[in-house]
Amino acid sequence: MRFENKVVYQIYPKSFQDSNGDGWGDINGIRSRIDYLAGLGVDYLWLTPFFPSPQRDNGYDVADYRAVDPRFGTMADLEALIAEAEARGIGLMFDMVFNHTSTAHEWFQKALQGDAKYMDYYIFRDGTPDAPPTNWQSKFGGPAWEYVPALGKWYLHLFDVTQADLNWENPAVREELKDILRFWKAKGVKGFRFDVVNLISKGEFVDDKEGDGRRFYTDGPHVHEYLKELVHDSGIEGMVTVGEMSSTTIANCIRYTNPHEHELSMTFSFHHLKVDYKDGDKWSLMAPDIHALKEIFASWQEGMARGGGWNAVFWCNHDQPRAVSRFGSDTTYWKESAEMLAVAIHFMRGTPYIYQGEELGMTNPHFTKIEQYRDVESLNYYKILREQDKTEAETLDIIAQRSRDDSRTPMQWDASENAGFTTGTPWIGIADNYKAINAAAQMDAPDSIRSFYKTLVALRKKMPVISAGKIEFLYPDNADLLAYRRYDGETELLVLCNLREREIAKPLPVGWTDAEKLLGNYPDTADTLRPYECVVLKK
Ligand code: GLC
């Protein structure tokens, strides 16, 4: 078992714990909470980028891959964190943003000065200021090309204008990236997350008549070859790796993760987190399509299993609104829905990820003013939506439900001022509910959401069927209930999750009537499934 029975906890350092009162979370803040994390039983900590960065995209615009941004601490702090985590059996996973660099990176700065070697590190195309090379759109809104008058050329940026895409066709770029991996491996890092790594191999540079251009660079022509080379040559094979895959397919994710391919341990895919996008548009609101959600889970889980691939399973990260606000209830059935959502994925086939605060049932902050937002994507789309004639109120409602800042508000540690996150002014506001929803209130409560998560993590270690068993989805036509079976010849589990805020029928397959209840989010048992009820039965 390398990573199948492990659990990863994601830390967004900027919002986790501030140790010096500057309003930013930092490495020493994480160190001060290491026993909180060890207490949860997690195996790995994935840290989102803490590297020197202009912070246009909160650190995903990296200016130096081998250093710590002073606002987060020092290299010595980081080395201490690695050692202190290791002493508790916890490995660190760092976030490698290799599709693009910040335009503040010295490579790009040299390119801007016309240095041919470094121009070839990026994707520059000749052109006139009025005609971008293609009509592709940036994922953060607006065109994906920026003109540099001094060079008479455009450069590609699939994300922000300050995030220039690297040219992976250039072997020198690939060597640089391998070297960065070797550097962190030597520091004792145990794994890596690769940011939007299925976008690294660009195909043809032609206009997209149907979409925003993504079909020309998603899972592109050389992506598998480049990944194999990166992992093999850098010597990181055997370490835990997860690739973030944008708009990908099951077939590609099997190739990325089947051990015979020697690429990655697992992949993040996002189709299940688009079931509330009307017509596929993130900025167009719709209630979650539960039937579609079930279909996506079933096809990915069963498809990846058939092809020998491996999933990362998750609801939350720093780019997604809080799951409890989105798929559950952050009021009446707050606790029930938070626990049901946890069960829904922690018993699936894959490695579960817990995003900071998810284990406390942290909610969206429900901001009401544009001044409360910090995220570049939210600020861009605020303008775009207002230009599309949406009213201020409609726009703010959309942003409040969809903003990446929903998950980036500070960790709620206790009921004291600023939720115990900082003694200064936090860089982004804290959710108003921190006096009720916080770690201190849940630590020693056997019935808390955190204790429930702790049980889930412990069960994965204890029961091999959870990490290694087969999976079969049940009742595909039932639009309210997520149901699946895990089995390994010895143990059999039946997982039932009511995805609705109302009572529904509780169907049981033949032979399950007298099965033992392993876990549930209601203290007693009923003949129906109550709002957001989940039950796990065992034979
Ligand atoms: C990934 C990151 C996101 C970032 C983007 C560009 O999707 O998770 O936060 O903005 O890549 O690096």
Coordinates of C-alpha atoms and ligand atoms in Angstrom, one line a residue:
M1 CA 0.0 0.0 0.0
R2 CA 1.7 3.2 -1.0
F3 CA -1.0 5.8 -1.0
E4 CA -4.3 3.8 -1.3
N5 CA -4.9 3.8 2.5
K6 CA -3.6 7.3 3.1
V7 CA -5.4 10.5 3.7
V8 CA -4.1 13.9 2.5
Y9 CA -4.9 17.2 4.2
Q10 CA -4.7 20.3 2.1
I11 CA -3.3 23.5 3.7
Y12 CA -3.7 26.9 2.2
P13 CA -0.9 28.5 4.1
K14 CA -2.1 32.1 3.7
S15 CA -5.3 31.3 5.6
F16 CA -4.2 28.6 8.0
Q17 CA -2.4 30.2 11.0
D18 CA -0.6 33.4 11.3
S19 CA 2.3 33.4 13.8
N20 CA 3.6 36.9 13.6
G21 CA 0.5 39.1 13.5
D22 CA 0.9 40.4 9.9
G23 CA -2.5 39.0 8.9
W24 CA -1.0 36.3 6.7
G25 CA -0.8 32.6 7.6
D26 CA 2.8 31.3 7.6
I27 CA 5.0 28.3 8.0
N28 CA 5.5 28.8 11.7
G29 CA 1.8 29.0 12.1
I30 CA 1.5 25.5 10.5
R31 CA 4.2 24.2 12.8
S32 CA 2.2 25.5 15.8
R33 CA -0.8 23.4 14.7
I34 CA 1.1 20.2 13.8
D35 CA -0.4 18.3 16.6
Y36 CA -3.9 19.3 15.6
L37 CA -3.1 17.7 12.2
A38 CA -1.5 14.6 13.6
G39 CA -4.5 14.2 15.9
L40 CA -6.7 13.9 12.9
G41 CA -4.6 11.0 11.7
V42 CA -3.7 12.3 8.2
D43 CA -0.7 11.0 6.4
Y44 CA 0.3 13.9 4.1
L45 CA 0.0 17.6 4.1
W46 CA -0.3 19.2 0.7
L47 CA 0.8 22.9 1.0
T48 CA -0.4 25.2 -1.8
P49 CA 2.4 27.5 -3.0
F50 CA 4.5 29.5 -0.5
F51 CA 7.2 30.4 -3.0
P52 CA 8.2 34.0 -3.7
S53 CA 5.4 35.4 -5.8
P54 CA 3.8 38.7 -6.7
Q55 CA 0.6 37.0 -5.4
R56 CA -1.6 38.0 -8.3
D57 CA -3.0 34.5 -8.1
N58 CA -2.2 33.8 -4.5
G59 CA 1.1 32.1 -5.1
Y60 CA 0.2 30.2 -8.3
D61 CA 2.2 32.9 -10.0
V62 CA 5.7 31.6 -8.9
A63 CA 8.7 33.8 -9.2
D64 CA 11.2 31.4 -7.7
Y65 CA 10.6 27.7 -7.3
R66 CA 13.4 27.1 -4.8
A67 CA 12.7 29.6 -2.1
V68 CA 10.2 30.6 0.6
D69 CA 8.4 33.9 0.2
P70 CA 9.5 35.9 3.3
R71 CA 5.9 36.6 4.1
F72 CA 5.5 32.9 4.8
G73 CA 8.8 32.5 6.7
T74 CA 12.3 31.2 5.9
M75 CA 13.8 28.1 4.5
A76 CA 14.9 27.2 8.0
D77 CA 11.2 27.3 9.1
L78 CA 10.2 25.1 6.3
E79 CA 13.0 22.6 7.1
A80 CA 11.8 22.5 10.7
L81 CA 8.2 21.9 9.5
I82 CA 9.3 19.0 7.3
A83 CA 11.2 17.4 10.2
E84 CA 8.4 18.0 12.8
A85 CA 5.9 16.5 10.5
E86 CA 8.1 13.6 9.7
A87 CA 8.5 12.9 13.5
R88 CA 4.7 12.5 13.6
G89 CA 4.6 10.2 10.5
I90 CA 3.3 12.9 8.3
G91 CA 4.9 13.7 4.8
L92 CA 4.8 17.0 3.1
M93 CA 3.6 17.4 -0.5
F94 CA 4.5 20.6 -2.4
D95 CA 2.6 22.2 -5.2
M96 CA 4.5 22.4 -8.5
V97 CA 3.1 25.0 -10.8
F98 CA 4.8 23.9 -13.9
N99 CA 2.4 25.0 -16.6
H100 CA 3.4 28.6 -16.2
T101 CA 5.6 30.9 -14.2
S102 CA 5.0 34.4 -12.9
T103 CA 6.0 37.1 -15.4
A104 CA 8.2 38.3 -12.5
H105 CA 10.3 35.0 -12.7
E106 CA 13.8 35.8 -13.9
W107 CA 13.3 33.5 -17.0
F108 CA 10.5 35.7 -18.2
Q109 CA 12.3 38.9 -17.3
K110 CA 15.2 37.7 -19.5
A111 CA 12.8 36.8 -22.2
L112 CA 11.3 40.3 -22.1
Q113 CA 14.8 41.7 -22.7
G114 CA 15.0 39.7 -25.9
D115 CA 17.3 36.9 -24.6
A116 CA 16.6 34.2 -27.2
K117 CA 17.4 31.3 -24.9
Y118 CA 14.7 32.5 -22.4
M119 CA 12.2 33.6 -25.1
D120 CA 12.2 29.9 -26.0
Y121 CA 11.2 29.0 -22.5
Y122 CA 7.8 30.5 -23.2
I123 CA 5.3 30.6 -26.0
F124 CA 5.9 33.7 -28.0
R125 CA 4.3 34.3 -31.4
D126 CA 4.9 37.0 -33.9
G127 CA 2.0 39.3 -34.7
T128 CA 0.6 42.8 -34.9
P129 CA -1.1 44.4 -31.9
D130 CA -4.6 44.1 -33.3
A131 CA -4.4 40.3 -34.2
P132 CA -3.7 37.8 -31.4
P133 CA -2.3 34.5 -32.8
T134 CA -5.6 32.6 -31.9
N135 CA -9.0 33.5 -30.4
W136 CA -8.3 31.5 -27.2
Q137 CA -9.7 32.7 -23.9
S138 CA -7.9 32.9 -20.6
K139 CA -9.5 30.7 -17.9
F140 CA -9.7 33.9 -15.7
G141 CA -11.6 35.8 -18.4
G142 CA -10.4 37.8 -21.4
P143 CA -7.9 36.8 -24.2
A144 CA -5.2 34.2 -23.5
W145 CA -2.5 36.2 -25.4
E146 CA -0.7 39.4 -24.3
Y147 CA 1.2 41.7 -26.7
V148 CA 4.7 42.8 -25.9
P149 CA 5.3 45.9 -28.0
A150 CA 9.1 46.0 -27.5
L151 CA 9.3 42.5 -28.9
G152 CA 6.6 42.7 -31.5
K153 CA 5.3 39.4 -30.2
W154 CA 2.4 37.9 -28.2
Y155 CA 2.9 35.5 -25.3
L156 CA 0.4 32.8 -24.2
H157 CA -1.2 32.9 -20.7
L158 CA -4.0 30.4 -20.2
F159 CA -4.5 32.0 -16.7
D160 CA -3.7 35.5 -15.6
V161 CA -1.8 37.9 -17.8
T162 CA 1.0 37.6 -15.2
Q163 CA 1.1 33.8 -15.6
A164 CA 3.1 33.0 -18.8
D165 CA 2.8 29.5 -20.1
L166 CA 6.0 27.5 -20.3
N167 CA 7.2 25.9 -23.5
W168 CA 7.5 22.2 -22.7
E169 CA 8.6 21.5 -26.2
N170 CA 11.9 23.0 -25.2
P171 CA 14.0 20.2 -23.6
A172 CA 15.9 22.9 -21.5
V173 CA 12.6 23.8 -19.8
R174 CA 11.9 20.2 -19.0
E175 CA 15.4 19.9 -17.5
E176 CA 14.9 23.0 -15.3
L177 CA 11.7 21.5 -13.9
K178 CA 13.2 18.1 -13.1
D179 CA 15.9 20.0 -11.2
I180 CA 13.4 21.7 -9.1
L181 CA 11.8 18.4 -8.1
R182 CA 15.3 17.0 -7.2
F183 CA 15.9 20.1 -5.0
W184 CA 12.7 19.5 -3.0
K185 CA 13.2 15.8 -2.8
A186 CA 16.6 16.4 -1.3
K187 CA 14.9 18.6 1.4
G188 CA 12.8 15.6 2.5
V189 CA 9.6 16.4 0.8
K190 CA 7.5 13.2 0.3
G191 CA 5.3 14.0 -2.6
F192 CA 4.1 16.6 -5.2
R193 CA 0.9 18.0 -6.5
F194 CA 1.2 19.2 -10.1
D195 CA -0.9 22.2 -11.0
V196 CA -3.1 22.0 -14.2
V197 CA -0.5 19.5 -15.5
N198 CA -2.7 18.2 -18.3
L199 CA -2.3 21.6 -20.1
I200 CA 1.5 21.5 -20.5
S201 CA 1.5 20.1 -24.1
K202 CA 0.0 22.5 -26.5
G203 CA -1.2 21.2 -29.8
E204 CA -2.0 23.3 -32.8
F205 CA -2.3 27.1 -32.4
V206 CA -5.4 27.6 -34.4
D207 CA -8.7 29.5 -33.8
D208 CA -11.3 27.6 -31.9
K209 CA -14.6 28.0 -33.7
E210 CA -16.6 26.2 -31.0
G211 CA -15.1 27.0 -27.7
D212 CA -12.4 28.8 -25.7
G213 CA -9.5 26.9 -27.2
R214 CA -9.2 24.2 -24.5
R215 CA -9.6 21.3 -26.9
F216 CA -6.3 22.3 -28.5
Y217 CA -4.2 22.0 -25.3
T218 CA -6.1 19.8 -22.8
D219 CA -4.5 16.4 -22.5
G220 CA -2.4 17.5 -25.4
P221 CA -0.3 15.5 -27.9
H222 CA 2.9 14.9 -25.7
V223 CA 1.5 15.2 -22.2
H224 CA 2.0 11.5 -21.3
E225 CA 5.5 11.4 -22.7
Y226 CA 6.4 14.6 -20.8
L227 CA 5.1 13.3 -17.5
K228 CA 6.9 10.0 -17.9
E229 CA 10.1 11.8 -18.6
L230 CA 9.6 14.3 -15.7
V231 CA 8.9 11.6 -13.1
H232 CA 11.6 9.2 -14.3
D233 CA 14.5 11.5 -14.8
S234 CA 13.9 13.5 -11.6
G235 CA 14.0 10.4 -9.5
I236 CA 10.6 11.0 -7.9
E237 CA 9.0 7.7 -9.0
G238 CA 7.6 6.0 -5.9
M239 CA 6.8 9.3 -4.2
V240 CA 3.1 10.2 -3.9
T241 CA 2.0 12.4 -6.8
V242 CA -1.3 13.9 -7.8
G243 CA -2.0 15.7 -11.0
E244 CA -4.6 18.4 -11.3
M245 CA -6.5 17.7 -14.5
S246 CA -8.6 20.3 -16.1
S247 CA -11.5 19.1 -18.3
T248 CA -10.0 15.7 -18.7
T249 CA -11.3 12.2 -19.6
I250 CA -11.4 8.9 -17.8
A251 CA -9.3 7.3 -20.6
N252 CA -6.6 9.9 -20.0
C253 CA -6.7 9.6 -16.2
I254 CA -6.3 5.9 -16.5
R255 CA -3.1 6.5 -18.5
Y256 CA -1.9 9.2 -16.0
T257 CA -2.3 6.8 -13.0
N258 CA -2.2 3.2 -14.0
P259 CA 1.1 2.0 -12.4
H260 CA 2.3 0.4 -15.7
E261 CA 2.4 3.8 -17.2
H262 CA 4.9 5.2 -14.6
E263 CA 3.3 8.7 -14.6
L264 CA 1.4 9.8 -11.5
S265 CA -0.2 8.2 -8.4
M266 CA -3.6 9.8 -8.9
T267 CA -5.5 12.6 -10.5
F268 CA -8.0 15.3 -9.5
S269 CA -10.8 15.6 -12.0
F270 CA -13.6 18.1 -11.6
H271 CA -16.6 16.9 -13.6
H272 CA -18.6 16.3 -10.3
L273 CA -18.0 19.9 -9.3
K274 CA -19.7 21.3 -12.4
V275 CA -23.1 19.8 -11.8
D276 CA -24.4 23.1 -10.6
Y277 CA -23.1 25.0 -13.6
K278 CA -25.9 26.0 -15.9
D279 CA -25.0 25.1 -19.5
G280 CA -21.5 24.3 -18.2
D281 CA -20.9 28.0 -17.2
K282 CA -19.5 28.5 -13.8
W283 CA -21.0 32.0 -13.6
S284 CA -24.5 30.8 -14.4
L285 CA -26.3 29.5 -11.3
M286 CA -28.3 26.3 -11.0
A287 CA -29.2 23.9 -8.2
P288 CA -26.9 20.8 -8.3
D289 CA -28.2 18.2 -10.7
I290 CA -28.0 15.2 -8.3
H291 CA -28.7 12.7 -11.0
A292 CA -25.8 13.9 -13.0
L293 CA -23.6 13.9 -9.9
K294 CA -24.4 10.3 -9.3
E295 CA -23.7 9.4 -12.9
I296 CA -20.3 11.1 -12.8
F297 CA -19.3 9.4 -9.6
A298 CA -20.4 6.0 -10.9
S299 CA -18.7 6.3 -14.3
W300 CA -15.4 7.7 -12.9
Q301 CA -15.2 5.3 -10.0
E302 CA -16.1 2.2 -12.0
G303 CA -14.2 3.4 -15.2
M304 CA -11.0 4.1 -13.3
A305 CA -11.2 0.8 -11.5
R306 CA -11.7 -1.1 -14.8
G307 CA -8.6 0.6 -16.3
G308 CA -6.5 0.2 -13.2
G309 CA -6.4 3.9 -12.5
W310 CA -6.6 5.7 -9.2
N311 CA -8.7 8.7 -8.1
A312 CA -8.1 11.5 -5.7
V313 CA -11.5 11.9 -4.0
F314 CA -12.6 15.3 -2.8
W315 CA -15.3 17.9 -2.6
C316 CA -13.3 20.9 -1.4
N317 CA -10.1 22.8 -2.3
H318 CA -8.9 26.3 -2.5
D319 CA -10.7 26.8 -5.8
Q320 CA -14.1 25.5 -4.8
P321 CA -16.9 26.9 -2.7
R322 CA -17.4 25.0 0.6
A323 CA -19.2 21.7 -0.1
V324 CA -21.5 22.0 2.9
S325 CA -22.9 25.4 1.6
R326 CA -23.1 24.0 -1.9
F327 CA -24.4 20.4 -1.7
G328 CA -25.6 20.5 1.9
S329 CA -27.1 22.9 4.3
D330 CA -25.1 25.5 6.2
T331 CA -28.0 26.2 8.6
T332 CA -30.6 23.6 9.8
Y333 CA -28.8 20.5 8.7
W334 CA -25.3 21.8 8.9
K335 CA -23.8 18.9 10.9
E336 CA -25.8 16.2 9.2
S337 CA -25.0 17.3 5.7
A338 CA -21.3 17.9 6.5
E339 CA -21.0 14.4 7.8
M340 CA -23.0 12.8 4.9
L341 CA -20.8 14.6 2.4
A342 CA -17.7 13.2 4.1
V343 CA -19.1 9.7 4.1
A344 CA -20.1 9.9 0.4
I345 CA -16.4 10.3 -0.7
H346 CA -14.4 8.7 2.1
F347 CA -15.8 5.3 1.3
M348 CA -15.2 5.6 -2.4
R349 CA -12.3 4.0 -4.3
G350 CA -9.5 6.5 -4.1
T351 CA -7.4 8.6 -1.8
P352 CA -9.4 11.2 0.1
Y353 CA -8.4 14.8 0.5
I354 CA -9.6 17.0 3.4
Y355 CA -9.3 20.7 2.7
Q356 CA -8.5 22.8 5.8
G357 CA -11.7 23.6 7.8
E358 CA -13.8 20.9 5.9
E359 CA -13.3 18.7 9.0
L360 CA -15.0 21.5 11.0
G361 CA -17.9 22.0 8.6
M362 CA -16.6 25.4 7.6
T363 CA -19.1 27.3 5.3
N364 CA -19.0 29.9 2.6
P365 CA -18.6 33.4 4.2
H366 CA -21.6 34.9 2.3
F367 CA -19.8 38.1 1.5
T368 CA -22.1 40.9 0.3
K369 CA -19.7 43.5 -1.1
I370 CA -17.2 43.3 -3.9
E371 CA -14.6 45.0 -1.6
Q372 CA -14.5 41.8 0.5
Y373 CA -13.1 39.7 -2.4
R374 CA -9.4 39.2 -3.1
D375 CA -9.4 36.6 -5.9
V376 CA -8.3 37.7 -9.3
E377 CA -10.8 35.4 -11.0
S378 CA -13.7 36.8 -8.9
L379 CA -12.7 40.4 -9.5
N380 CA -12.4 39.8 -13.3
Y381 CA -15.8 38.1 -13.5
Y382 CA -17.4 40.8 -11.4
K383 CA -16.5 43.2 -14.2
I384 CA -17.5 40.8 -17.0
L385 CA -20.9 40.1 -15.4
R386 CA -21.6 43.7 -14.8
E387 CA -20.7 44.4 -18.5
Q388 CA -23.2 41.7 -19.4
D389 CA -25.9 43.8 -17.9
K390 CA -26.4 41.8 -14.7
T391 CA -27.5 44.0 -11.9
E392 CA -25.1 44.6 -8.9
A393 CA -27.3 42.4 -6.7
E394 CA -27.4 39.5 -9.2
T395 CA -23.6 39.8 -9.8
L396 CA -22.9 39.7 -6.1
D397 CA -25.1 36.8 -5.6
I398 CA -23.3 34.8 -8.3
I399 CA -19.9 35.7 -6.9
A400 CA -21.0 34.8 -3.4
Q401 CA -21.9 31.4 -4.6
R402 CA -19.0 30.7 -7.0
S403 CA -16.0 32.7 -5.8
R404 CA -12.8 30.8 -5.0
D405 CA -12.6 33.1 -1.9
D406 CA -15.4 31.1 -0.4
S407 CA -12.9 28.5 0.7
R408 CA -10.0 30.9 1.3
T409 CA -11.3 32.7 4.4
P410 CA -9.1 32.0 7.5
M411 CA -9.2 28.8 9.4
Q412 CA -11.6 29.1 12.4
W413 CA -9.6 27.9 15.4
D414 CA -11.6 29.3 18.3
A415 CA -14.2 31.9 19.3
S416 CA -11.7 34.7 20.1
E417 CA -11.2 37.7 17.9
N418 CA -10.3 36.8 14.3
A419 CA -11.1 33.2 15.1
G420 CA -7.6 32.7 16.6
F421 CA -6.1 33.0 13.1
T422 CA -4.2 36.2 13.6
T423 CA -3.6 38.9 16.2
G424 CA -3.4 41.4 13.3
T425 CA -5.7 42.3 10.5
P426 CA -6.5 39.2 8.4
W427 CA -5.7 39.6 4.6
I428 CA -9.3 38.5 3.9
G429 CA -12.4 38.5 6.1
I430 CA -13.4 35.7 8.4
A431 CA -16.9 34.0 8.1
D432 CA -19.3 35.5 10.7
N433 CA -20.1 32.1 12.1
Y434 CA -16.7 31.5 13.6
K435 CA -17.9 31.8 17.2
A436 CA -20.1 28.7 16.6
I437 CA -18.0 26.8 14.0
N438 CA -14.4 26.4 15.2
A439 CA -11.8 23.8 16.1
A440 CA -11.8 24.5 19.9
A441 CA -15.5 23.8 20.1
Q442 CA -15.1 20.5 18.3
M443 CA -11.8 19.1 19.6
D444 CA -13.0 17.1 22.6
A445 CA -16.6 16.6 21.5
P446 CA -17.0 13.0 20.6
D447 CA -20.1 13.9 18.5
S448 CA -18.4 16.8 16.5
I449 CA -17.8 16.8 12.8
R450 CA -14.1 16.8 13.4
S451 CA -14.4 13.6 15.5
F452 CA -16.5 12.1 12.7
Y453 CA -13.7 12.8 10.3
K454 CA -11.2 11.3 12.7
T455 CA -13.2 8.1 12.7
L456 CA -13.3 8.1 8.9
V457 CA -9.5 8.4 8.7
A458 CA -9.1 5.7 11.3
L459 CA -11.5 3.3 9.6
R460 CA -9.5 3.5 6.3
K461 CA -6.4 2.3 8.2
K462 CA -8.4 -0.5 9.9
M463 CA -10.5 -1.9 7.1
P464 CA -8.7 -2.9 3.9
V465 CA -12.0 -3.0 2.0
I466 CA -12.1 0.8 2.1
S467 CA -8.8 1.3 0.3
A468 CA -8.5 -1.9 -1.7
G469 CA -12.0 -3.3 -2.2
K470 CA -14.0 -3.3 -5.4
I471 CA -16.9 -0.8 -5.9
E472 CA -20.3 -1.1 -7.4
F473 CA -22.9 1.7 -7.6
L474 CA -26.5 0.9 -6.9
Y475 CA -29.9 2.4 -7.7
P476 CA -28.7 4.5 -10.7
D477 CA -32.2 5.8 -11.4
N478 CA -32.9 7.0 -7.8
A479 CA -32.4 10.8 -8.1
D480 CA -32.1 11.3 -4.3
L481 CA -29.8 8.6 -3.0
L482 CA -26.1 7.9 -3.6
A483 CA -25.6 4.2 -2.9
Y484 CA -22.7 2.0 -3.5
R485 CA -21.2 -1.3 -2.3
R486 CA -17.6 -2.0 -1.4
Y487 CA -16.4 -5.7 -1.2
D488 CA -13.2 -7.7 -1.1
G489 CA -14.3 -11.3 -0.6
E490 CA -14.1 -11.0 3.2
T491 CA -16.0 -7.8 4.1
E492 CA -18.8 -6.0 2.4
L493 CA -20.0 -2.5 3.0
L494 CA -23.1 -0.7 1.9
V495 CA -23.0 3.1 1.8
L496 CA -26.3 5.0 1.6
C497 CA -26.3 8.8 1.4
N498 CA -29.4 10.9 1.2
L499 CA -28.4 13.9 -0.9
R500 CA -31.7 15.7 -0.2
E501 CA -32.9 17.9 2.6
R502 CA -36.0 15.8 3.1
E503 CA -36.9 12.3 4.2
I504 CA -36.6 9.7 1.5
A505 CA -37.2 5.9 1.2
K506 CA -34.4 3.6 2.4
P507 CA -34.1 0.8 -0.1
L508 CA -32.0 -2.2 0.9
P509 CA -30.6 -4.8 -1.5
V510 CA -31.4 -8.4 -0.8
G511 CA -29.5 -9.8 2.2
W512 CA -28.8 -6.5 3.9
T513 CA -31.8 -6.3 6.3
D514 CA -29.9 -7.6 9.3
A515 CA -26.5 -6.1 8.5
E516 CA -24.6 -4.3 11.3
K517 CA -24.5 -0.5 11.2
L518 CA -20.8 0.6 11.0
L519 CA -21.4 4.3 11.0
G520 CA -24.1 7.0 10.5
N521 CA -24.8 10.6 11.1
Y522 CA -28.0 10.2 13.1
P523 CA -27.8 8.6 16.6
D524 CA -30.6 6.1 16.0
T525 CA -31.9 4.0 13.2
A526 CA -35.1 4.6 11.2
D527 CA -36.9 2.8 8.3
T528 CA -36.4 5.9 6.1
L529 CA -33.4 8.1 5.4
R530 CA -33.9 11.4 7.1
P531 CA -32.6 14.7 5.6
Y532 CA -29.0 14.2 4.6
E533 CA -28.8 11.0 6.5
C534 CA -26.0 8.6 5.7
V535 CA -25.6 5.0 6.8
V536 CA -22.8 2.6 6.3
L537 CA -23.8 -1.1 6.8
K538 CA -21.3 -4.0 7.2
K539 CA -21.4 -7.7 6.5
Ligands
GLC1 C1 -5.0 25.6 -10.4 C2 -4.9 26.1 -9.0 C3 -5.5 27.5 -9.0 C4 -4.7 28.4 -9.9 C5 -4.6 27.8 -11.3 C6 -3.5 28.5 -12.1 O1 -6.2 25.4 -10.9 O2 -5.6 25.2 -8.2 O3 -5.7 28.0 -7.7 O4 -5.3 29.6 -10.0 O5 -4.2 26.4 -11.3 O6 -2.2 28.2 -11.6

